[in-house]
Amino acid sequence: MEENAISLKEISKSFGTVKVLDNVDFDLKKGSVHALVGGNGAGKSTLMKILTGVYSHDQGTILVDGKPAEMKTYSDAVNKGISLIFQELSLIPTLSIVENIFLNRELSRFRVLSKAKMRTRSLELLAELGISADPSMLIKDLDVGVCQMIEIAKAMAVNARVIIMDEPTASLTEKETETLFGLVGQLKKKGVSIIYISHRMNEVFKICDEISVLRNGKVVAHRKTADYTLETLIGDIIGNKERKAFVHTSREDQISDETLLEVRNLSMGLRLQDVSFRLRRGEILGFAGLMASGRTETLEALFGVQPSDSGTVILEGTPRRFRSVQEAIRAGVVLIPEDRRREGLVLEHSVLENLCLPNLNGLMRGFKLNRRLAGELASDSVDEFKVKTPSVQTVMEDLSGGNQQKVVIAKWLKTKPKVLMMDEPTAGIDIGAKAEIMQLVRDFASKKNGVIFVSSELTELMAVCDRVLIFQKGRIVGEMLASQIQDEEVLQHAIQH
Ligand SMILES: Nc1ncnc2c1ncn2[C@@H]1O[C@H](COP(=O)(O)OP(=O)(O)OP(=O)(O)O)[C@@H](O)[C@H]1O
Ligand SMILES: [Mg+2]
């Protein structure tokens, strides 16, 4: 019996003159979970899109169950039992959950499936995924985490034999992630084979049987997970590049006693109660807490996204109340939102246009955009933030996921804010780029600015923050200095007790 569900042989692909995949071999054993890892822009998503007929390839062969297969369109892949959970969500916001799950399939495979049956099947799938939403709800009314789960439900609805998950946990809560991992285990038992793409190494070690590493379009290593340690895996991913330390360096001398932002008794229904804190100039302040503990709500209240019921916000000594996002930006307070794919970027527009969007004030001459200034701003940003893109004219869609996120961070930092709020800023960012972004955040803070940093990755909070506030059920229940947090468990304990 054929051992491999999928074999990719000598796959090569260029976009224009840029070769993004070079002679790639990849075997997926039946019933196994195979991790595909590598830096931003290494070619992971492109390889998976080739396997599923979304992109064509220039050279090479795809074997399904040992037999050569032509993948001309995504339907070819679905018909062979292969489905892809896209990194960039592919759901249609104006349609319902059930319509999205069965999109394009009502006619082909489910010709005789009635509305009632589709609804029942959707309910089953949602229950398996631990989601309590009604199938008739519209996608646009759902949280991004729920959307991610629906994306997964959509892949499962075809009873796929091979499921490809391209960074499925980037927008999931810890609980949703656990549910997903449980499901991966069940799928494996049923003989389903899974290709798992993630930048989170702990996930890879937890659920994957083997690991292939892509670097600059080439497979540089393939081993059983058991034969890897975190150190050796990271070494393979970033190659001989110097490994930047991802540890906390004391910045005490850079933090002044001067208060930059003070928040007093911020309340918002039951979601936020009496939140008070100070952010000093030069300080990086972390918010730690579980989902819905009030971290994102506080940021949104400060940024003018969600009106608060009561409370005072004092910026540089002056009481302020931002009724809109524009007012906040003008005052120098910006928020890089959690869901950058929906709120942070216009994917159909170029890198240049995206970078210039929040910076228009400085770029206009009368009613005209100063093209030279816009071009300079864009190319400076690309250099400074090491965005991997063929040019500033490239449309955002054609950048790898992690590079799209760097553009979002760049565009907000270029507005020269005083207070930078970041909600899960490194989701989908590779290990090398994470260290770079941490350094950018530190440099920004040290110029007498302030940073509020929300992250579910505790190691990251510990590495970057000078002080961490602990949120529980809409309140601040504790505070820790970086020097008081010896290890992750101390912080974990504070969040949950
Ligand atoms: N449609 C496209 N047109 C032109 N270039 C593209 C296109 N899609 C991807 N690329 C380029 O191909 C390279 C590989 O991108 P890919 O999305 O496969 O990376 P990735 O490994 O998935 O990265 P990430 O971890 O950031 O998601 C990148 O340099 C990217 O800019
Ligand atoms: Mg990708």
PDB file of C-alpha atoms in Angstrom, residues 202-460:
ATOM      1  CA  ASN A 202       5.484  24.956  20.922  1.00  0.00           C
ATOM      2  CA  GLU A 203       2.491  23.994  18.746  1.00  0.00           C
ATOM      3  CA  VAL A 204       4.695  22.245  16.241  1.00  0.00           C
ATOM      4  CA  PHE A 205       6.369  20.195  18.975  1.00  0.00           C
ATOM      5  CA  LYS A 206       3.020  19.419  20.559  1.00  0.00           C
ATOM      6  CA  ILE A 207       1.056  18.046  17.618  1.00  0.00           C
ATOM      7  CA  CYS A 208       3.359  17.253  14.713  1.00  0.00           C
ATOM      8  CA  ASP A 209       5.016  13.922  13.916  1.00  0.00           C
ATOM      9  CA  GLU A 210       7.569  15.286  11.506  1.00  0.00           C
ATOM     10  CA  ILE A 211       8.887  18.634  10.390  1.00  0.00           C
ATOM     11  CA  SER A 212      10.060  20.041   7.062  1.00  0.00           C
ATOM     12  CA  VAL A 213      11.852  23.371   7.002  1.00  0.00           C
ATOM     13  CA  LEU A 214      11.686  25.725   4.025  1.00  0.00           C
ATOM     14  CA  ARG A 215      14.175  28.515   3.676  1.00  0.00           C
ATOM     15  CA  ASN A 216      14.220  30.857   0.654  1.00  0.00           C
ATOM     16  CA  GLY A 217      12.145  28.432  -1.380  1.00  0.00           C
ATOM     17  CA  LYS A 218      14.250  25.340  -0.658  1.00  0.00           C
ATOM     18  CA  VAL A 219      13.670  22.444   1.724  1.00  0.00           C
ATOM     19  CA  VAL A 220      16.698  22.664   3.981  1.00  0.00           C
ATOM     20  CA  ALA A 221      15.753  19.944   6.458  1.00  0.00           C
ATOM     21  CA  HIS A 222      13.258  17.183   7.097  1.00  0.00           C
ATOM     22  CA  ARG A 223      13.260  15.208  10.338  1.00  0.00           C
ATOM     23  CA  LYS A 224      11.027  13.488  12.825  1.00  0.00           C
ATOM     24  CA  THR A 225       9.873  15.920  15.521  1.00  0.00           C
ATOM     25  CA  ALA A 226      11.517  13.735  18.145  1.00  0.00           C
ATOM     26  CA  ASP A 227      14.877  14.351  16.484  1.00  0.00           C
ATOM     27  CA  TYR A 228      14.572  18.109  16.902  1.00  0.00           C
ATOM     28  CA  THR A 229      15.118  20.381  19.870  1.00  0.00           C
ATOM     29  CA  LEU A 230      13.857  23.964  19.910  1.00  0.00           C
ATOM     30  CA  GLU A 231      17.433  25.137  19.410  1.00  0.00           C
ATOM     31  CA  THR A 232      18.177  22.937  16.406  1.00  0.00           C
ATOM     32  CA  LEU A 233      14.829  23.707  14.792  1.00  0.00           C
ATOM     33  CA  ILE A 234      15.289  27.459  15.126  1.00  0.00           C
ATOM     34  CA  GLY A 235      18.792  27.022  13.759  1.00  0.00           C
ATOM     35  CA  ASP A 236      17.397  25.296  10.666  1.00  0.00           C
ATOM     36  CA  ILE A 237      14.701  27.936  10.180  1.00  0.00           C
ATOM     37  CA  ILE A 238      16.897  30.997  10.316  1.00  0.00           C
ATOM     38  CA  GLY A 239      20.030  29.381   8.930  1.00  0.00           C
ATOM     39  CA  ASN A 240      23.384  30.812   9.736  1.00  0.00           C
ATOM     40  CA  LYS A 241      21.945  34.260  10.417  1.00  0.00           C
ATOM     41  CA  GLU A 242      22.959  35.513  13.812  1.00  0.00           C
ATOM     42  CA  ARG A 243      20.340  34.495  16.360  1.00  0.00           C
ATOM     43  CA  LYS A 244      19.235  37.610  18.146  1.00  0.00           C
ATOM     44  CA  ALA A 245      18.587  37.149  21.830  1.00  0.00           C
ATOM     45  CA  PHE A 246      14.917  37.127  22.620  1.00  0.00           C
ATOM     46  CA  VAL A 247      15.353  37.983  26.267  1.00  0.00           C
ATOM     47  CA  HIS A 248      14.569  40.924  28.436  1.00  0.00           C
ATOM     48  CA  THR A 249      17.218  43.589  28.650  1.00  0.00           C
ATOM     49  CA  SER A 250      16.780  46.094  31.414  1.00  0.00           C
ATOM     50  CA  ARG A 251      15.706  49.493  30.130  1.00  0.00           C
ATOM     51  CA  GLU A 252      15.271  51.134  33.522  1.00  0.00           C
ATOM     52  CA  ASP A 253      17.542  54.072  32.728  1.00  0.00           C
ATOM     53  CA  GLN A 254      15.308  54.930  29.772  1.00  0.00           C
ATOM     54  CA  ILE A 255      12.074  55.150  31.720  1.00  0.00           C
ATOM     55  CA  SER A 256      11.367  58.580  33.162  1.00  0.00           C
ATOM     56  CA  ASP A 257       9.172  59.368  36.148  1.00  0.00           C
ATOM     57  CA  GLU A 258       7.047  61.620  34.007  1.00  0.00           C
ATOM     58  CA  THR A 259       3.548  60.321  33.294  1.00  0.00           C
ATOM     59  CA  LEU A 260       2.701  60.239  29.608  1.00  0.00           C
ATOM     60  CA  LEU A 261      -0.773  58.779  29.845  1.00  0.00           C
ATOM     61  CA  GLU A 262      -2.992  58.374  32.850  1.00  0.00           C
ATOM     62  CA  VAL A 263      -6.231  56.451  32.866  1.00  0.00           C
ATOM     63  CA  ARG A 264      -8.638  56.801  35.810  1.00  0.00           C
ATOM     64  CA  ASN A 265     -11.660  54.640  36.538  1.00  0.00           C
ATOM     65  CA  LEU A 266     -12.392  53.589  32.991  1.00  0.00           C
ATOM     66  CA  SER A 267     -15.632  51.594  32.882  1.00  0.00           C
ATOM     67  CA  MET A 268     -17.607  50.024  30.051  1.00  0.00           C
ATOM     68  CA  GLY A 269     -20.679  48.028  31.088  1.00  0.00           C
ATOM     69  CA  LEU A 270     -19.604  44.739  32.594  1.00  0.00           C
ATOM     70  CA  ARG A 271     -16.630  44.429  30.300  1.00  0.00           C
ATOM     71  CA  LEU A 272     -14.448  47.029  32.038  1.00  0.00           C
ATOM     72  CA  GLN A 273     -14.705  48.136  35.611  1.00  0.00           C
ATOM     73  CA  ASP A 274     -12.690  50.894  37.210  1.00  0.00           C
ATOM     74  CA  VAL A 275      -9.534  50.420  35.177  1.00  0.00           C
ATOM     75  CA  SER A 276      -6.842  52.862  36.354  1.00  0.00           C
ATOM     76  CA  PHE A 277      -3.153  52.961  35.467  1.00  0.00           C
ATOM     77  CA  ARG A 278      -0.274  55.223  34.456  1.00  0.00           C
ATOM     78  CA  LEU A 279       2.054  54.860  31.494  1.00  0.00           C
ATOM     79  CA  ARG A 280       5.354  56.681  31.899  1.00  0.00           C
ATOM     80  CA  ARG A 281       7.504  58.159  29.167  1.00  0.00           C
ATOM     81  CA  GLY A 282       9.878  55.547  27.857  1.00  0.00           C
ATOM     82  CA  GLU A 283       7.913  52.666  29.306  1.00  0.00           C
ATOM     83  CA  ILE A 284       6.678  49.452  27.720  1.00  0.00           C
ATOM     84  CA  LEU A 285       3.654  48.328  29.685  1.00  0.00           C
ATOM     85  CA  GLY A 286       2.253  44.838  29.148  1.00  0.00           C
ATOM     86  CA  PHE A 287      -1.346  43.736  29.618  1.00  0.00           C
ATOM     87  CA  ALA A 288      -1.659  40.081  30.591  1.00  0.00           C
ATOM     88  CA  GLY A 289      -4.892  38.193  31.000  1.00  0.00           C
ATOM     89  CA  LEU A 290      -7.142  35.555  29.563  1.00  0.00           C
ATOM     90  CA  MET A 291      -9.564  36.123  26.702  1.00  0.00           C
ATOM     91  CA  ALA A 292     -12.232  38.744  27.482  1.00  0.00           C
ATOM     92  CA  SER A 293     -10.353  39.853  30.603  1.00  0.00           C
ATOM     93  CA  GLY A 294     -10.552  43.470  29.446  1.00  0.00           C
ATOM     94  CA  ARG A 295      -7.248  43.958  27.670  1.00  0.00           C
ATOM     95  CA  THR A 296      -8.563  44.585  24.154  1.00  0.00           C
ATOM     96  CA  GLU A 297     -11.545  46.507  25.572  1.00  0.00           C
ATOM     97  CA  THR A 298      -9.217  48.925  27.362  1.00  0.00           C
ATOM     98  CA  LEU A 299      -7.258  49.543  24.178  1.00  0.00           C
ATOM     99  CA  GLU A 300     -10.437  50.068  22.183  1.00  0.00           C
ATOM    100  CA  ALA A 301     -11.829  52.500  24.745  1.00  0.00           C
ATOM    101  CA  LEU A 302      -8.577  54.486  24.663  1.00  0.00           C
ATOM    102  CA  PHE A 303      -8.496  54.528  20.871  1.00  0.00           C
ATOM    103  CA  GLY A 304     -12.066  55.808  20.533  1.00  0.00           C
ATOM    104  CA  VAL A 305     -13.356  52.594  18.936  1.00  0.00           C
ATOM    105  CA  GLN A 306     -15.709  51.734  21.787  1.00  0.00           C
ATOM    106  CA  PRO A 307     -17.138  54.545  23.892  1.00  0.00           C
ATOM    107  CA  SER A 308     -16.569  54.097  27.614  1.00  0.00           C
ATOM    108  CA  ASP A 309     -19.371  54.818  30.106  1.00  0.00           C
ATOM    109  CA  SER A 310     -17.156  56.762  32.429  1.00  0.00           C
ATOM    110  CA  GLY A 311     -13.561  57.468  33.238  1.00  0.00           C
ATOM    111  CA  THR A 312     -10.859  60.008  32.568  1.00  0.00           C
ATOM    112  CA  VAL A 313      -7.958  59.816  30.143  1.00  0.00           C
ATOM    113  CA  ILE A 314      -5.136  62.295  30.664  1.00  0.00           C
ATOM    114  CA  LEU A 315      -2.540  62.593  27.913  1.00  0.00           C
ATOM    115  CA  GLU A 316       0.521  64.719  28.682  1.00  0.00           C
ATOM    116  CA  GLY A 317      -1.333  66.448  31.498  1.00  0.00           C
ATOM    117  CA  THR A 318      -4.460  67.282  29.511  1.00  0.00           C
ATOM    118  CA  PRO A 319      -7.766  65.439  29.979  1.00  0.00           C
ATOM    119  CA  ARG A 320      -8.878  63.979  26.649  1.00  0.00           C
ATOM    120  CA  ARG A 321     -11.877  62.125  25.399  1.00  0.00           C
ATOM    121  CA  PHE A 322     -11.536  60.574  21.958  1.00  0.00           C
ATOM    122  CA  ARG A 323     -14.889  60.152  20.303  1.00  0.00           C
ATOM    123  CA  SER A 324     -13.372  58.748  17.139  1.00  0.00           C
ATOM    124  CA  VAL A 325     -10.290  56.978  15.919  1.00  0.00           C
ATOM    125  CA  GLN A 326      -9.284  60.061  13.905  1.00  0.00           C
ATOM    126  CA  GLU A 327      -9.225  62.192  17.057  1.00  0.00           C
ATOM    127  CA  ALA A 328      -7.022  59.654  18.802  1.00  0.00           C
ATOM    128  CA  ILE A 329      -4.578  59.434  15.892  1.00  0.00           C
ATOM    129  CA  ARG A 330      -4.365  63.226  15.697  1.00  0.00           C
ATOM    130  CA  ALA A 331      -3.534  63.347  19.402  1.00  0.00           C
ATOM    131  CA  GLY A 332      -0.777  60.761  18.908  1.00  0.00           C
ATOM    132  CA  VAL A 333      -2.487  57.660  20.235  1.00  0.00           C
ATOM    133  CA  VAL A 334      -2.625  54.680  17.878  1.00  0.00           C
ATOM    134  CA  LEU A 335      -3.748  51.089  18.089  1.00  0.00           C
ATOM    135  CA  ILE A 336      -2.453  48.255  15.956  1.00  0.00           C
ATOM    136  CA  PRO A 337      -5.468  45.973  16.147  1.00  0.00           C
ATOM    137  CA  GLU A 338      -5.508  42.277  16.811  1.00  0.00           C
ATOM    138  CA  ASP A 339      -7.171  41.473  13.535  1.00  0.00           C
ATOM    139  CA  ARG A 340      -4.903  43.161  11.067  1.00  0.00           C
ATOM    140  CA  ARG A 341      -6.255  41.238   8.131  1.00  0.00           C
ATOM    141  CA  ARG A 342      -9.646  42.808   8.539  1.00  0.00           C
ATOM    142  CA  GLU A 343      -8.902  46.162  10.096  1.00  0.00           C
ATOM    143  CA  GLY A 344      -5.317  46.971   9.346  1.00  0.00           C
ATOM    144  CA  LEU A 345      -4.863  46.561   5.624  1.00  0.00           C
ATOM    145  CA  VAL A 346      -6.395  47.050   2.212  1.00  0.00           C
ATOM    146  CA  LEU A 347      -5.201  43.872   0.524  1.00  0.00           C
ATOM    147  CA  GLU A 348      -6.022  44.940  -3.027  1.00  0.00           C
ATOM    148  CA  HIS A 349      -3.900  48.073  -2.718  1.00  0.00           C
ATOM    149  CA  SER A 350      -0.148  48.417  -3.034  1.00  0.00           C
ATOM    150  CA  VAL A 351       2.388  48.427  -0.229  1.00  0.00           C
ATOM    151  CA  LEU A 352       2.895  52.141  -0.928  1.00  0.00           C
ATOM    152  CA  GLU A 353      -0.796  52.970  -0.692  1.00  0.00           C
ATOM    153  CA  ASN A 354      -1.169  51.042   2.534  1.00  0.00           C
ATOM    154  CA  LEU A 355       1.832  52.742   4.098  1.00  0.00           C
ATOM    155  CA  CYS A 356       0.607  56.189   3.088  1.00  0.00           C
ATOM    156  CA  LEU A 357      -2.991  55.809   4.195  1.00  0.00           C
ATOM    157  CA  PRO A 358      -2.687  56.965   7.826  1.00  0.00           C
ATOM    158  CA  ASN A 359       0.063  59.410   6.905  1.00  0.00           C
ATOM    159  CA  LEU A 360      -1.834  61.421   4.317  1.00  0.00           C
ATOM    160  CA  ASN A 361      -1.667  64.698   6.257  1.00  0.00           C
ATOM    161  CA  GLY A 362       2.073  64.950   5.866  1.00  0.00           C
ATOM    162  CA  LEU A 363       2.020  63.838   2.243  1.00  0.00           C
ATOM    163  CA  MET A 364      -0.577  66.171   0.744  1.00  0.00           C
ATOM    164  CA  ARG A 365       0.334  69.315  -1.117  1.00  0.00           C
ATOM    165  CA  GLY A 366      -2.932  71.160  -1.352  1.00  0.00           C
ATOM    166  CA  PHE A 367      -5.304  68.542  -2.645  1.00  0.00           C
ATOM    167  CA  LYS A 368      -2.634  66.474  -4.320  1.00  0.00           C
ATOM    168  CA  LEU A 369      -0.597  63.631  -2.953  1.00  0.00           C
ATOM    169  CA  ASN A 370       3.080  64.457  -3.195  1.00  0.00           C
ATOM    170  CA  ARG A 371       4.266  61.387  -5.067  1.00  0.00           C
ATOM    171  CA  ARG A 372       7.915  61.896  -4.332  1.00  0.00           C
ATOM    172  CA  LEU A 373       7.323  62.134  -0.568  1.00  0.00           C
ATOM    173  CA  ALA A 374       4.951  59.176  -0.668  1.00  0.00           C
ATOM    174  CA  GLY A 375       7.532  57.111  -2.545  1.00  0.00           C
ATOM    175  CA  GLU A 376      10.223  58.048  -0.048  1.00  0.00           C
ATOM    176  CA  LEU A 377       8.065  57.243   2.947  1.00  0.00           C
ATOM    177  CA  ALA A 378       7.237  53.864   1.451  1.00  0.00           C
ATOM    178  CA  SER A 379      10.766  52.857   0.498  1.00  0.00           C
ATOM    179  CA  ASP A 380      12.172  54.083   3.843  1.00  0.00           C
ATOM    180  CA  SER A 381       9.588  51.999   5.682  1.00  0.00           C
ATOM    181  CA  VAL A 382      10.325  48.926   3.614  1.00  0.00           C
ATOM    182  CA  ASP A 383      14.060  49.257   4.387  1.00  0.00           C
ATOM    183  CA  GLU A 384      13.656  50.115   8.053  1.00  0.00           C
ATOM    184  CA  PHE A 385      11.220  47.313   8.767  1.00  0.00           C
ATOM    185  CA  LYS A 386      12.900  44.826   6.431  1.00  0.00           C
ATOM    186  CA  VAL A 387       9.682  44.135   4.540  1.00  0.00           C
ATOM    187  CA  LYS A 388      10.315  41.466   1.923  1.00  0.00           C
ATOM    188  CA  THR A 389       8.574  42.724  -1.212  1.00  0.00           C
ATOM    189  CA  PRO A 390       9.635  42.988  -4.862  1.00  0.00           C
ATOM    190  CA  SER A 391       8.701  46.696  -4.881  1.00  0.00           C
ATOM    191  CA  VAL A 392       6.569  49.276  -3.078  1.00  0.00           C
ATOM    192  CA  GLN A 393       4.097  49.003  -5.963  1.00  0.00           C
ATOM    193  CA  THR A 394       3.408  45.313  -5.245  1.00  0.00           C
ATOM    194  CA  VAL A 395      -0.148  44.682  -4.084  1.00  0.00           C
ATOM    195  CA  MET A 396      -0.429  43.607  -0.460  1.00  0.00           C
ATOM    196  CA  GLU A 397      -2.086  40.316  -1.425  1.00  0.00           C
ATOM    197  CA  ASP A 398       1.146  39.168  -3.058  1.00  0.00           C
ATOM    198  CA  LEU A 399       3.203  39.556   0.124  1.00  0.00           C
ATOM    199  CA  SER A 400       3.633  36.687   2.540  1.00  0.00           C
ATOM    200  CA  GLY A 401       1.486  36.870   5.682  1.00  0.00           C
ATOM    201  CA  GLY A 402       4.251  37.975   8.011  1.00  0.00           C
ATOM    202  CA  ASN A 403       5.384  40.688   5.652  1.00  0.00           C
ATOM    203  CA  GLN A 404       1.855  42.054   5.443  1.00  0.00           C
ATOM    204  CA  GLN A 405       1.962  42.444   9.197  1.00  0.00           C
ATOM    205  CA  LYS A 406       5.243  44.286   9.121  1.00  0.00           C
ATOM    206  CA  VAL A 407       3.621  46.783   6.749  1.00  0.00           C
ATOM    207  CA  VAL A 408       0.830  47.362   9.266  1.00  0.00           C
ATOM    208  CA  ILE A 409       3.284  48.047  12.069  1.00  0.00           C
ATOM    209  CA  ALA A 410       5.367  50.303   9.831  1.00  0.00           C
ATOM    210  CA  LYS A 411       2.434  52.380   8.683  1.00  0.00           C
ATOM    211  CA  TRP A 412       1.345  53.181  12.228  1.00  0.00           C
ATOM    212  CA  LEU A 413       4.831  53.926  13.519  1.00  0.00           C
ATOM    213  CA  LYS A 414       5.296  56.323  10.607  1.00  0.00           C
ATOM    214  CA  THR A 415       2.451  58.481  11.970  1.00  0.00           C
ATOM    215  CA  LYS A 416       4.897  59.289  14.805  1.00  0.00           C
ATOM    216  CA  PRO A 417       2.575  58.486  17.683  1.00  0.00           C
ATOM    217  CA  LYS A 418       3.349  59.156  21.353  1.00  0.00           C
ATOM    218  CA  VAL A 419       1.416  56.215  22.664  1.00  0.00           C
ATOM    219  CA  LEU A 420       1.547  53.017  20.672  1.00  0.00           C
ATOM    220  CA  MET A 421      -0.902  50.291  21.595  1.00  0.00           C
ATOM    221  CA  MET A 422      -0.338  46.859  20.081  1.00  0.00           C
ATOM    222  CA  ASP A 423      -2.745  43.966  20.333  1.00  0.00           C
ATOM    223  CA  GLU A 424      -1.046  40.629  19.606  1.00  0.00           C
ATOM    224  CA  PRO A 425       1.413  42.345  17.270  1.00  0.00           C
ATOM    225  CA  THR A 426       3.525  39.343  16.377  1.00  0.00           C
ATOM    226  CA  ALA A 427       0.895  36.767  15.431  1.00  0.00           C
ATOM    227  CA  GLY A 428       2.111  35.211  12.181  1.00  0.00           C
ATOM    228  CA  ILE A 429       5.547  36.788  12.414  1.00  0.00           C
ATOM    229  CA  ASP A 430       8.572  34.515  12.179  1.00  0.00           C
ATOM    230  CA  ILE A 431      11.156  34.139  14.899  1.00  0.00           C
ATOM    231  CA  GLY A 432      13.790  36.305  13.263  1.00  0.00           C
ATOM    232  CA  ALA A 433      11.306  39.082  12.508  1.00  0.00           C
ATOM    233  CA  LYS A 434       9.889  38.892  16.046  1.00  0.00           C
ATOM    234  CA  ALA A 435      13.229  39.874  17.500  1.00  0.00           C
ATOM    235  CA  GLU A 436      13.413  42.725  14.980  1.00  0.00           C
ATOM    236  CA  ILE A 437       9.970  43.966  15.934  1.00  0.00           C
ATOM    237  CA  MET A 438      10.795  43.799  19.645  1.00  0.00           C
ATOM    238  CA  GLN A 439      13.804  45.965  18.952  1.00  0.00           C
ATOM    239  CA  LEU A 440      11.693  48.454  16.985  1.00  0.00           C
ATOM    240  CA  VAL A 441       9.258  48.660  19.899  1.00  0.00           C
ATOM    241  CA  ARG A 442      12.112  49.245  22.339  1.00  0.00           C
ATOM    242  CA  ASP A 443      13.669  51.929  20.138  1.00  0.00           C
ATOM    243  CA  PHE A 444      10.317  53.629  19.781  1.00  0.00           C
ATOM    244  CA  ALA A 445       9.735  53.653  23.562  1.00  0.00           C
ATOM    245  CA  SER A 446      13.188  54.962  24.324  1.00  0.00           C
ATOM    246  CA  LYS A 447      12.390  58.188  22.432  1.00  0.00           C
ATOM    247  CA  LYS A 448      10.217  59.304  25.378  1.00  0.00           C
ATOM    248  CA  ASN A 449       7.191  57.518  23.985  1.00  0.00           C
ATOM    249  CA  GLY A 450       5.009  54.913  25.651  1.00  0.00           C
ATOM    250  CA  VAL A 451       3.932  51.464  24.525  1.00  0.00           C
ATOM    251  CA  ILE A 452       1.064  49.292  25.676  1.00  0.00           C
ATOM    252  CA  PHE A 453       1.629  45.728  24.625  1.00  0.00           C
ATOM    253  CA  VAL A 454      -0.996  42.974  24.686  1.00  0.00           C
ATOM    254  CA  SER A 455       0.085  39.427  23.987  1.00  0.00           C
ATOM    255  CA  SER A 456      -1.094  35.944  24.843  1.00  0.00           C
ATOM    256  CA  GLU A 457       2.436  34.674  24.448  1.00  0.00           C
ATOM    257  CA  LEU A 458       3.824  35.111  27.916  1.00  0.00           C
ATOM    258  CA  THR A 459       7.443  34.648  26.857  1.00  0.00           C
ATOM    259  CA  GLU A 460       6.967  37.587  24.570  1.00  0.00           C
TER     260      GLU A 460
END
